[in-house]
Amino acid sequence: MEASKQAHKAHVLVVPFPGQGHINPMLQFSKRLASKGIKPTLTPTVYIAKSMHTTTIPTLYGPPIQLRPISDGYDDGGKNQAQSTAVYLDSLRVHGPKTLVQLVKKLIEEGDPVKAIIYDGFLPWALDVAKQFGLLGVVFFTQSCSVNSIYYHVQRGLIQLPLQGPGPSTVSVPGAPELQPWEVPSFVGQYGSYPFWFHVVLEQFSNIDQVDWVLCNIFYDMEKEVVDWMAKMWKIRTIGPTVPSYYLDKRLEDDKDYNLQFFKPNTILCKNWLDSKPKHSVIYISFGSAAKLSEEQFEELAQGLKISNQTFLWVVRESEQAKLPKRFIDETSELGLVVSWASQLEVLSHEATCCFVTHCGFNSVLEALCIGVPVVGVPQYTDQGTNAKFMEDVWRVGIRAKIDEKGIVRREEVEKCIREMMGGRKKEEFMMNVAKWKKLAKQAMDEGGSSDKNIDEFVAYLTEC
């Protein structure tokens, strides 16, 4: 075996689900493993690997992260090449395990076998591949423990669907607050919507009892009671938040970025614009890489921003910009800036940013907690309603915008939430709470912190087994 292949403590495959919100956390965790002497090989799909324009990702204190792709059956266009999301997911289930098996065999032939497969919970077939080769199977949850506990309870028949009977039904799982139907993940609360995604989130638990480790992208203080309950069933460890080190413990120098962007950020424009604004004066609005708002919701958000008369930076993807009201950008050019994409970490950490209007995707919520920015939650679907509940009522770092009978946040509500964040009676409480969570997140990732200890324990297990 070559000397370079003997330098690391263990070699692992990291298999993410092919979406930016899933790849980024697992890539960041891979950087942490590399810094502790583990060799992680990331296995995105062929199309995503091509989009990354590299075969390796450098790490400062460890071996570079190799990219060895597997196939989803759509190597030239990924999900966009498929007829529908359902068709794509079916293709991924067929081609993913076949090409993962081929990769494991190829690495054995190259004299660089792996000890474990760390896989996204959305890809339970990766555990079957691990067991086929006698490898450790490690599931990585990119969503919160409470969300996954709800999915587990549904999958095991412990929560009966649909939720609504003669009256609204609440949902309770151990360690989590009682949730109203609109606060549970939409695939559960709106039973029958997106049946293909419903299958994906429940299948996470189809074979989990065979798993060796369960890793969660949170830090323990976020969901103590839920983690303690899950620990009765599985070897679970919290290893997050998987936010670049620069915004937490700063132990991985120059780790300021996820190294993966599906959209090109307007970095210089955003920075120069923010630099020209006073401290804590800018509202940052972004609904992530996947959410699709209706034209009516765009209209209400736009008018709410106008009547609030507050400075704003609004990320509206190019594919969504046609939904903006005509002349809105021209009419608000002195007040705000609309861009097609931004480096969210840089915007949130800029001293001009005051609050974050977000769909409450879990990565966005984690970034807000870690950087210390209060949140206005406008959840859209999937786990976002549950994240918004925790953000407002458990972590107490922001407020949820109220929707009307059509599910729309009206302009008056937009203005009200913004004013509450910019100078309302709860602003001081929000700022104190985000400062507390920012400190706890940093402590978790500091040397000897709860998440860092858990990563060390995992590394020791990989090394010894």
Tab-separated table of C-alpha atoms in Angstrom:
chain	number	residue	atom	x	y	z
A	1	MET	CA	0.000	0.000	0.000
A	2	GLU	CA	1.250	3.499	-0.802
A	3	ALA	CA	2.507	5.616	2.093
A	4	SER	CA	-0.195	8.220	1.494
A	5	LYS	CA	-2.860	5.556	2.046
A	6	GLN	CA	-1.323	4.596	5.408
A	7	ALA	CA	-1.201	8.137	6.819
A	8	HIS	CA	-4.841	8.345	7.891
A	9	LYS	CA	-6.475	6.580	10.839
A	10	ALA	CA	-9.405	5.268	8.815
A	11	HIS	CA	-11.097	5.771	5.460
A	12	VAL	CA	-14.852	6.460	5.289
A	13	LEU	CA	-17.349	7.075	2.518
A	14	VAL	CA	-19.708	10.003	3.059
A	15	VAL	CA	-22.886	9.608	0.992
A	16	PRO	CA	-25.101	12.729	0.913
A	17	PHE	CA	-28.555	13.094	-0.559
A	18	PRO	CA	-28.202	15.172	-3.774
A	19	GLY	CA	-29.439	18.535	-2.523
A	20	GLN	CA	-27.477	21.577	-1.350
A	21	GLY	CA	-29.096	21.571	2.093
A	22	HIS	CA	-28.015	17.946	2.575
A	23	ILE	CA	-24.568	18.035	0.977
A	24	ASN	CA	-23.309	21.099	2.849
A	25	PRO	CA	-23.689	19.678	6.394
A	26	MET	CA	-22.084	16.367	5.444
A	27	LEU	CA	-19.244	18.127	3.665
A	28	GLN	CA	-18.599	20.267	6.746
A	29	PHE	CA	-18.609	17.170	8.943
A	30	SER	CA	-16.120	15.606	6.532
A	31	LYS	CA	-13.804	18.571	7.113
A	32	ARG	CA	-14.013	17.947	10.859
A	33	LEU	CA	-13.168	14.275	10.368
A	34	ALA	CA	-10.226	15.173	8.131
A	35	SER	CA	-8.889	17.544	10.808
A	36	LYS	CA	-8.811	14.576	13.210
A	37	GLY	CA	-6.936	12.225	10.883
A	38	ILE	CA	-9.823	10.407	9.213
A	39	LYS	CA	-9.859	10.223	5.425
A	40	PRO	CA	-13.366	11.085	4.185
A	41	THR	CA	-14.337	10.466	0.574
A	42	LEU	CA	-17.461	12.360	-0.474
A	43	THR	CA	-19.747	10.606	-2.953
A	44	PRO	CA	-22.054	13.131	-4.606
A	45	THR	CA	-23.915	12.200	-7.761
A	46	VAL	CA	-22.065	12.471	-11.060
A	47	TYR	CA	-23.948	15.594	-12.106
A	48	ILE	CA	-23.295	17.396	-8.811
A	49	ALA	CA	-19.623	16.394	-8.910
A	50	LYS	CA	-19.377	17.971	-12.380
A	51	SER	CA	-21.052	21.117	-11.045
A	52	MET	CA	-18.441	21.401	-8.283
A	53	HIS	CA	-15.673	21.673	-10.923
A	54	THR	CA	-13.138	19.813	-8.752
A	55	THR	CA	-12.143	16.302	-7.712
A	56	THR	CA	-10.799	17.281	-4.273
A	57	ILE	CA	-11.600	19.771	-1.523
A	58	PRO	CA	-8.521	20.915	0.429
A	59	THR	CA	-8.484	20.754	4.221
A	60	LEU	CA	-6.004	22.612	6.394
A	61	TYR	CA	-5.284	19.967	9.026
A	62	GLY	CA	-5.837	16.703	7.231
A	63	PRO	CA	-5.967	14.907	3.914
A	64	PRO	CA	-7.967	16.561	1.130
A	65	ILE	CA	-11.504	15.331	0.691
A	66	GLN	CA	-11.712	13.231	-2.445
A	67	LEU	CA	-14.846	13.276	-4.612
A	68	ARG	CA	-15.784	9.845	-5.979
A	69	PRO	CA	-19.263	10.162	-7.491
A	70	ILE	CA	-22.066	7.637	-7.791
A	71	SER	CA	-24.916	7.770	-10.300
A	72	ASP	CA	-28.542	8.806	-9.922
A	73	GLY	CA	-29.276	7.734	-13.500
A	74	TYR	CA	-29.206	11.338	-14.748
A	75	ASP	CA	-25.500	12.068	-15.075
A	76	ASP	CA	-25.923	14.930	-17.548
A	77	GLY	CA	-28.617	16.966	-15.813
A	78	GLY	CA	-29.419	15.569	-12.381
A	79	LYS	CA	-32.912	16.145	-11.035
A	80	ASN	CA	-33.696	18.696	-13.746
A	81	GLN	CA	-33.238	15.998	-16.393
A	82	ALA	CA	-35.945	13.798	-14.893
A	83	GLN	CA	-39.631	14.078	-15.833
A	84	SER	CA	-40.605	14.687	-12.227
A	85	THR	CA	-39.260	14.543	-8.692
A	86	ALA	CA	-40.962	11.178	-8.183
A	87	VAL	CA	-39.272	9.747	-11.283
A	88	TYR	CA	-35.924	11.121	-10.132
A	89	LEU	CA	-36.210	9.582	-6.680
A	90	ASP	CA	-37.093	6.201	-8.188
A	91	SER	CA	-34.047	6.406	-10.453
A	92	LEU	CA	-31.818	7.320	-7.514
A	93	ARG	CA	-33.067	4.258	-5.601
A	94	VAL	CA	-32.142	2.011	-8.554
A	95	HIS	CA	-28.798	3.473	-9.653
A	96	GLY	CA	-27.482	4.743	-6.312
A	97	PRO	CA	-26.904	1.395	-4.570
A	98	LYS	CA	-25.559	-0.284	-7.726
A	99	THR	CA	-22.897	2.362	-8.283
A	100	LEU	CA	-22.105	2.613	-4.561
A	101	VAL	CA	-21.348	-1.135	-4.559
A	102	GLN	CA	-19.094	-0.607	-7.583
A	103	LEU	CA	-17.266	2.215	-5.780
A	104	VAL	CA	-16.666	0.163	-2.619
A	105	LYS	CA	-15.232	-2.660	-4.754
A	106	LYS	CA	-13.084	-0.201	-6.714
A	107	LEU	CA	-11.581	1.218	-3.517
A	108	ILE	CA	-10.749	-2.304	-2.323
A	109	GLU	CA	-8.999	-2.978	-5.658
A	110	GLU	CA	-7.053	0.277	-5.268
A	111	GLY	CA	-5.793	-0.845	-1.857
A	112	ASP	CA	-7.705	1.896	-0.069
A	113	PRO	CA	-10.768	0.167	1.436
A	114	VAL	CA	-13.228	1.956	3.685
A	115	LYS	CA	-14.237	1.097	7.241
A	116	ALA	CA	-17.594	2.840	7.282
A	117	ILE	CA	-20.310	4.355	5.160
A	118	ILE	CA	-21.756	7.552	6.615
A	119	TYR	CA	-25.003	8.163	4.763
A	120	ASP	CA	-27.799	10.698	4.683
A	121	GLY	CA	-30.939	9.340	6.314
A	122	PHE	CA	-32.786	9.909	3.034
A	123	LEU	CA	-30.666	7.105	1.492
A	124	PRO	CA	-31.339	4.012	3.659
A	125	TRP	CA	-30.114	1.713	0.878
A	126	ALA	CA	-26.580	2.882	1.695
A	127	LEU	CA	-26.853	0.997	4.997
A	128	ASP	CA	-27.710	-2.180	3.072
A	129	VAL	CA	-24.551	-1.698	1.006
A	130	ALA	CA	-22.477	-1.204	4.168
A	131	LYS	CA	-23.806	-4.430	5.671
A	132	GLN	CA	-23.185	-6.280	2.397
A	133	PHE	CA	-19.451	-5.531	2.791
A	134	GLY	CA	-19.277	-5.881	6.583
A	135	LEU	CA	-18.706	-2.124	7.039
A	136	LEU	CA	-19.939	0.154	9.786
A	137	GLY	CA	-23.220	1.812	8.861
A	138	VAL	CA	-23.620	5.360	10.182
A	139	VAL	CA	-26.732	7.420	9.519
A	140	PHE	CA	-26.393	11.216	9.425
A	141	PHE	CA	-29.542	13.248	10.079
A	142	THR	CA	-29.486	16.705	8.479
A	143	GLN	CA	-32.828	17.666	10.053
A	144	SER	CA	-33.639	18.197	13.723
A	145	CYS	CA	-34.072	15.316	16.159
A	146	SER	CA	-37.659	16.355	16.871
A	147	VAL	CA	-38.563	16.233	13.182
A	148	ASN	CA	-36.960	12.821	12.822
A	149	SER	CA	-38.699	11.586	15.962
A	150	ILE	CA	-42.049	12.524	14.403
A	151	TYR	CA	-41.169	10.617	11.231
A	152	TYR	CA	-40.093	7.627	13.327
A	153	HIS	CA	-43.373	7.617	15.242
A	154	VAL	CA	-45.371	7.748	12.007
A	155	GLN	CA	-43.268	5.011	10.386
A	156	ARG	CA	-43.773	2.728	13.390
A	157	GLY	CA	-47.513	3.400	13.498
A	158	LEU	CA	-47.302	5.314	16.778
A	159	ILE	CA	-48.874	8.415	15.198
A	160	GLN	CA	-51.966	7.727	13.130
A	161	LEU	CA	-52.649	9.718	9.966
A	162	PRO	CA	-54.444	11.808	8.917
A	163	LEU	CA	-54.146	13.904	12.075
A	164	GLN	CA	-57.516	15.666	11.880
A	165	GLY	CA	-60.491	13.885	13.325
A	166	PRO	CA	-63.645	15.687	14.486
A	167	GLY	CA	-61.354	18.492	15.706
A	168	PRO	CA	-57.713	19.520	15.317
A	169	SER	CA	-55.285	16.931	16.679
A	170	THR	CA	-52.027	17.877	18.333
A	171	VAL	CA	-48.851	15.812	18.027
A	172	SER	CA	-46.680	14.844	20.965
A	173	VAL	CA	-43.388	12.970	20.864
A	174	PRO	CA	-41.091	12.403	23.858
A	175	GLY	CA	-39.032	15.421	24.831
A	176	ALA	CA	-40.580	17.858	22.351
A	177	PRO	CA	-43.304	20.468	22.895
A	178	GLU	CA	-46.860	19.701	21.839
A	179	LEU	CA	-47.312	20.628	18.194
A	180	GLN	CA	-50.374	21.853	16.343
A	181	PRO	CA	-51.085	20.236	12.932
A	182	TRP	CA	-49.561	23.213	11.097
A	183	GLU	CA	-46.398	22.935	13.227
A	184	VAL	CA	-45.533	19.339	12.319
A	185	PRO	CA	-43.643	18.559	9.088
A	186	SER	CA	-45.998	19.199	6.161
A	187	PHE	CA	-45.698	15.636	4.834
A	188	VAL	CA	-47.356	14.561	8.095
A	189	GLY	CA	-49.607	17.534	8.860
A	190	GLN	CA	-50.894	17.724	5.271
A	191	TYR	CA	-51.238	13.990	4.794
A	192	GLY	CA	-51.309	13.054	1.115
A	193	SER	CA	-49.239	16.008	-0.079
A	194	TYR	CA	-46.009	15.037	-1.878
A	195	PRO	CA	-46.499	11.244	-1.432
A	196	PHE	CA	-43.059	10.526	-2.907
A	197	TRP	CA	-41.339	12.691	-0.235
A	198	PHE	CA	-43.526	11.114	2.448
A	199	HIS	CA	-42.063	7.761	1.416
A	200	VAL	CA	-38.510	9.155	1.560
A	201	VAL	CA	-38.778	10.597	5.074
A	202	LEU	CA	-40.410	7.477	6.507
A	203	GLU	CA	-37.990	5.075	4.785
A	204	GLN	CA	-35.193	6.615	6.877
A	205	PHE	CA	-36.376	4.337	9.669
A	206	SER	CA	-37.031	1.170	7.670
A	207	ASN	CA	-33.677	-0.371	8.617
A	208	ILE	CA	-32.332	2.015	11.281
A	209	ASP	CA	-32.291	-0.713	13.933
A	210	GLN	CA	-29.342	-2.252	12.042
A	211	VAL	CA	-27.306	0.968	12.143
A	212	ASP	CA	-24.098	1.217	14.191
A	213	TRP	CA	-24.172	4.960	14.907
A	214	VAL	CA	-26.649	7.820	14.550
A	215	LEU	CA	-25.141	11.285	14.037
A	216	CYS	CA	-27.237	14.455	14.320
A	217	ASN	CA	-26.511	17.913	12.978
A	218	ILE	CA	-27.362	19.743	16.206
A	219	PHE	CA	-25.607	20.492	19.469
A	220	TYR	CA	-26.961	18.814	22.579
A	221	ASP	CA	-28.414	21.901	24.288
A	222	MET	CA	-30.795	22.464	21.373
A	223	GLU	CA	-32.869	19.299	21.957
A	224	LYS	CA	-31.616	17.634	25.134
A	225	GLU	CA	-34.743	15.696	26.041
A	226	VAL	CA	-35.356	14.412	22.510
A	227	VAL	CA	-31.736	13.276	22.162
A	228	ASP	CA	-31.920	11.509	25.544
A	229	TRP	CA	-35.035	9.643	24.418
A	230	MET	CA	-33.468	8.611	21.102
A	231	ALA	CA	-30.341	7.450	22.954
A	232	LYS	CA	-32.421	4.705	24.574
A	233	MET	CA	-32.754	3.060	21.142
A	234	TRP	CA	-29.635	3.931	19.173
A	235	LYS	CA	-26.018	4.937	19.652
A	236	ILE	CA	-26.748	8.588	18.941
A	237	ARG	CA	-24.333	11.494	19.103
A	238	THR	CA	-24.782	15.194	18.365
A	239	ILE	CA	-21.912	16.469	16.199
A	240	GLY	CA	-23.147	19.882	15.063
A	241	PRO	CA	-23.739	22.530	14.160
A	242	THR	CA	-21.981	21.863	10.860
A	243	VAL	CA	-21.372	25.524	10.086
A	244	PRO	CA	-17.934	26.520	8.729
A	245	SER	CA	-15.426	26.808	11.561
A	246	TYR	CA	-14.745	30.520	10.947
A	247	TYR	CA	-18.196	31.318	12.365
A	248	LEU	CA	-17.778	29.069	15.428
A	249	ASP	CA	-14.527	27.915	17.012
A	250	LYS	CA	-12.126	29.133	14.287
A	251	ARG	CA	-9.953	26.029	14.767
A	252	LEU	CA	-10.084	25.198	11.054
A	253	GLU	CA	-8.450	28.284	9.634
A	254	ASP	CA	-9.849	29.629	6.359
A	255	ASP	CA	-12.933	27.421	6.704
A	256	LYS	CA	-15.349	30.202	5.763
A	257	ASP	CA	-17.380	28.473	3.091
A	258	TYR	CA	-19.267	25.264	2.368
A	259	ASN	CA	-17.327	24.817	-0.916
A	260	LEU	CA	-20.567	24.104	-2.753
A	261	GLN	CA	-22.926	26.625	-4.343
A	262	PHE	CA	-25.542	25.654	-6.910
A	263	PHE	CA	-26.054	29.372	-7.597
A	264	LYS	CA	-23.350	31.981	-8.100
A	265	PRO	CA	-23.467	34.554	-5.277
A	266	ASN	CA	-23.281	38.300	-5.926
A	267	THR	CA	-20.563	38.521	-3.276
A	268	ILE	CA	-18.835	41.798	-4.155
A	269	LEU	CA	-22.073	43.654	-4.823
A	270	CYS	CA	-23.589	42.483	-1.526
A	271	LYS	CA	-20.498	43.294	0.523
A	272	ASN	CA	-20.058	46.769	-0.931
A	273	TRP	CA	-23.748	47.517	-0.431
A	274	LEU	CA	-23.743	46.249	3.176
A	275	ASP	CA	-20.542	48.157	3.930
A	276	SER	CA	-22.385	51.366	3.068
A	277	LYS	CA	-25.160	50.737	5.623
A	278	PRO	CA	-25.253	51.565	9.350
A	279	LYS	CA	-24.807	48.865	11.968
A	280	HIS	CA	-27.911	46.703	12.581
A	281	SER	CA	-29.979	48.467	9.935
A	282	VAL	CA	-30.574	45.835	7.217
A	283	ILE	CA	-33.277	43.176	6.959
A	284	TYR	CA	-31.999	40.102	5.126
A	285	ILE	CA	-34.642	38.050	3.296
A	286	SER	CA	-33.989	34.640	1.743
A	287	PHE	CA	-36.100	31.551	1.189
A	288	GLY	CA	-33.267	29.187	0.308
A	289	SER	CA	-32.411	27.189	-2.773
A	290	ALA	CA	-35.668	25.281	-3.289
A	291	ALA	CA	-38.758	27.092	-1.928
A	292	LYS	CA	-41.145	28.448	-4.563
A	293	LEU	CA	-43.418	31.265	-3.437
A	294	SER	CA	-46.626	32.222	-5.211
A	295	GLU	CA	-46.955	35.520	-7.044
A	296	GLU	CA	-49.472	36.594	-4.430
A	297	GLN	CA	-46.989	35.930	-1.630
A	298	PHE	CA	-44.275	37.837	-3.495
A	299	GLU	CA	-46.671	40.770	-3.851
A	300	GLU	CA	-47.461	40.802	-0.132
A	301	LEU	CA	-43.812	40.514	0.897
A	302	ALA	CA	-42.805	43.276	-1.484
A	303	GLN	CA	-45.542	45.656	-0.297
A	304	GLY	CA	-44.792	44.843	3.334
A	305	LEU	CA	-41.152	45.757	2.807
A	306	LYS	CA	-42.131	49.006	1.107
A	307	ILE	CA	-44.479	50.175	3.843
A	308	SER	CA	-42.021	49.195	6.584
A	309	ASN	CA	-39.610	51.726	5.067
A	310	GLN	CA	-36.663	49.663	6.324
A	311	THR	CA	-33.456	48.892	4.443
A	312	PHE	CA	-33.439	45.367	3.022
A	313	LEU	CA	-31.343	42.843	1.081
A	314	TRP	CA	-33.609	40.306	-0.625
A	315	VAL	CA	-32.385	37.132	-2.329
A	316	VAL	CA	-34.739	36.149	-5.145
A	317	ARG	CA	-33.452	33.368	-7.372
A	318	GLU	CA	-33.427	34.141	-11.106
A	319	SER	CA	-36.105	31.525	-11.710
A	320	GLU	CA	-38.387	33.355	-9.252
A	321	GLN	CA	-37.744	36.995	-10.177
A	322	ALA	CA	-40.584	37.167	-12.704
A	323	LYS	CA	-42.971	36.832	-9.743
A	324	LEU	CA	-41.838	40.137	-8.250
A	325	PRO	CA	-44.264	43.050	-8.703
A	326	LYS	CA	-43.468	45.118	-11.780
A	327	ARG	CA	-41.309	48.155	-11.019
A	328	PHE	CA	-40.686	46.967	-7.431
A	329	ILE	CA	-36.910	46.899	-7.868
A	330	ASP	CA	-36.877	50.377	-9.447
A	331	GLU	CA	-39.250	51.834	-6.873
A	332	THR	CA	-37.200	50.550	-3.928
A	333	SER	CA	-33.703	51.059	-5.341
A	334	GLU	CA	-32.818	53.633	-2.676
A	335	LEU	CA	-34.214	51.469	0.099
A	336	GLY	CA	-33.149	47.942	-0.780
A	337	LEU	CA	-31.187	45.571	-2.969
A	338	VAL	CA	-32.519	42.481	-4.759
A	339	VAL	CA	-29.940	39.869	-5.822
A	340	SER	CA	-30.259	36.428	-7.397
A	341	TRP	CA	-28.047	34.777	-4.768
A	342	ALA	CA	-25.819	35.752	-1.844
A	343	SER	CA	-23.265	34.172	0.438
A	344	GLN	CA	-25.651	33.780	3.353
A	345	LEU	CA	-22.944	33.316	5.973
A	346	GLU	CA	-21.242	36.551	4.941
A	347	VAL	CA	-24.516	38.480	4.938
A	348	LEU	CA	-25.658	37.162	8.317
A	349	SER	CA	-22.290	37.891	9.918
A	350	HIS	CA	-22.069	41.441	8.540
A	351	GLU	CA	-22.551	44.063	11.223
A	352	ALA	CA	-25.137	45.897	9.100
A	353	THR	CA	-27.534	42.915	9.246
A	354	CYS	CA	-30.217	43.208	11.909
A	355	CYS	CA	-32.646	40.343	11.315
A	356	PHE	CA	-33.278	37.407	8.998
A	357	VAL	CA	-36.611	36.768	7.254
A	358	THR	CA	-36.408	33.081	6.348
A	359	HIS	CA	-38.358	29.992	5.334
A	360	CYS	CA	-36.764	28.282	8.371
A	361	GLY	CA	-34.883	25.599	6.487
A	362	PHE	CA	-32.832	23.833	9.146
A	363	ASN	CA	-29.451	24.979	7.810
A	364	SER	CA	-30.640	28.591	7.760
A	365	VAL	CA	-31.923	28.326	11.331
A	366	LEU	CA	-28.604	26.823	12.468
A	367	GLU	CA	-26.665	29.610	10.756
A	368	ALA	CA	-28.806	32.253	12.456
A	369	LEU	CA	-28.277	30.612	15.853
A	370	CYS	CA	-24.512	30.283	15.354
A	371	ILE	CA	-23.976	33.806	14.055
A	372	GLY	CA	-26.463	35.433	16.419
A	373	VAL	CA	-29.150	36.955	14.201
A	374	PRO	CA	-32.844	37.033	15.249
A	375	VAL	CA	-35.349	35.491	12.874
A	376	VAL	CA	-38.735	36.181	11.318
A	377	GLY	CA	-40.047	32.779	10.298
A	378	VAL	CA	-42.133	32.340	7.142
A	379	PRO	CA	-42.169	28.527	6.828
A	380	GLN	CA	-43.264	27.000	3.524
A	381	TYR	CA	-43.295	23.195	3.740
A	382	THR	CA	-41.427	20.030	4.858
A	383	ASP	CA	-39.734	20.499	8.305
A	384	GLN	CA	-39.903	24.291	8.259
A	385	GLY	CA	-43.049	24.685	10.372
A	386	THR	CA	-41.481	22.613	13.158
A	387	ASN	CA	-38.231	24.567	12.943
A	388	ALA	CA	-40.199	27.817	13.189
A	389	LYS	CA	-42.021	26.523	16.289
A	390	PHE	CA	-38.725	25.782	18.027
A	391	MET	CA	-37.222	29.062	16.883
A	392	GLU	CA	-40.077	31.051	18.456
A	393	ASP	CA	-41.206	29.016	21.471
A	394	VAL	CA	-38.200	26.900	22.509
A	395	TRP	CA	-35.043	28.790	21.548
A	396	ARG	CA	-36.919	32.130	21.620
A	397	VAL	CA	-34.783	33.802	18.963
A	398	GLY	CA	-37.562	35.246	16.813
A	399	ILE	CA	-41.187	35.263	15.752
A	400	ARG	CA	-43.351	33.449	13.234
A	401	ALA	CA	-45.324	35.482	10.759
A	402	LYS	CA	-49.049	34.704	10.907
A	403	ILE	CA	-50.760	33.434	7.765
A	404	ASP	CA	-54.349	34.034	6.621
A	405	GLU	CA	-56.932	31.440	5.530
A	406	LYS	CA	-55.189	31.161	2.132
A	407	GLY	CA	-51.832	30.438	3.734
A	408	ILE	CA	-50.463	33.869	2.789
A	409	VAL	CA	-48.483	36.235	5.025
A	410	ARG	CA	-50.112	39.609	4.311
A	411	ARG	CA	-48.247	42.887	3.957
A	412	GLU	CA	-49.500	44.219	7.279
A	413	GLU	CA	-48.102	41.154	9.041
A	414	VAL	CA	-44.781	41.533	7.201
A	415	GLU	CA	-44.531	45.141	8.355
A	416	LYS	CA	-45.539	44.246	11.915
A	417	CYS	CA	-42.895	41.502	12.205
A	418	ILE	CA	-40.168	43.707	10.766
A	419	ARG	CA	-40.981	46.561	13.130
A	420	GLU	CA	-40.987	44.144	16.068
A	421	MET	CA	-37.501	42.988	15.091
A	422	MET	CA	-36.103	46.428	14.332
A	423	GLY	CA	-37.236	48.116	17.522
A	424	GLY	CA	-40.192	46.416	19.159
A	425	ARG	CA	-40.552	45.663	22.838
A	426	LYS	CA	-39.089	42.160	22.419
A	427	LYS	CA	-35.999	43.203	20.495
A	428	GLU	CA	-33.763	43.221	23.579
A	429	GLU	CA	-34.996	39.745	24.563
A	430	PHE	CA	-34.296	38.418	21.059
A	431	MET	CA	-30.786	39.867	21.079
A	432	MET	CA	-30.026	38.361	24.497
A	433	ASN	CA	-31.274	34.946	23.394
A	434	VAL	CA	-29.391	34.854	20.089
A	435	ALA	CA	-26.232	35.857	21.962
A	436	LYS	CA	-26.807	32.942	24.358
A	437	TRP	CA	-27.289	30.399	21.561
A	438	LYS	CA	-24.325	31.752	19.641
A	439	LYS	CA	-22.169	31.169	22.727
A	440	LEU	CA	-23.553	27.647	23.266
A	441	ALA	CA	-22.969	26.710	19.608
A	442	LYS	CA	-19.370	27.869	19.803
A	443	GLN	CA	-18.805	26.033	23.078
A	444	ALA	CA	-20.142	22.806	21.558
A	445	MET	CA	-17.547	22.923	18.763
A	446	ASP	CA	-14.661	24.233	20.890
A	447	GLU	CA	-12.004	21.698	21.864
A	448	GLY	CA	-13.578	19.560	24.557
A	449	GLY	CA	-17.086	20.865	23.842
A	450	SER	CA	-20.003	18.437	23.667
A	451	SER	CA	-20.016	18.057	19.878
A	452	ASP	CA	-16.227	17.988	19.646
A	453	LYS	CA	-16.082	15.221	22.277
A	454	ASN	CA	-18.658	13.230	20.338
A	455	ILE	CA	-16.656	13.572	17.124
A	456	ASP	CA	-13.521	12.444	18.998
A	457	GLU	CA	-15.417	9.427	20.350
A	458	PHE	CA	-16.571	8.535	16.854
A	459	VAL	CA	-13.030	8.922	15.475
A	460	ALA	CA	-11.652	6.700	18.243
A	461	TYR	CA	-14.251	4.036	17.427
A	462	LEU	CA	-13.365	4.150	13.731
A	463	THR	CA	-9.675	3.891	14.554
A	464	GLU	CA	-9.998	0.965	16.933
A	465	CYS	CA	-12.569	-1.210	15.149
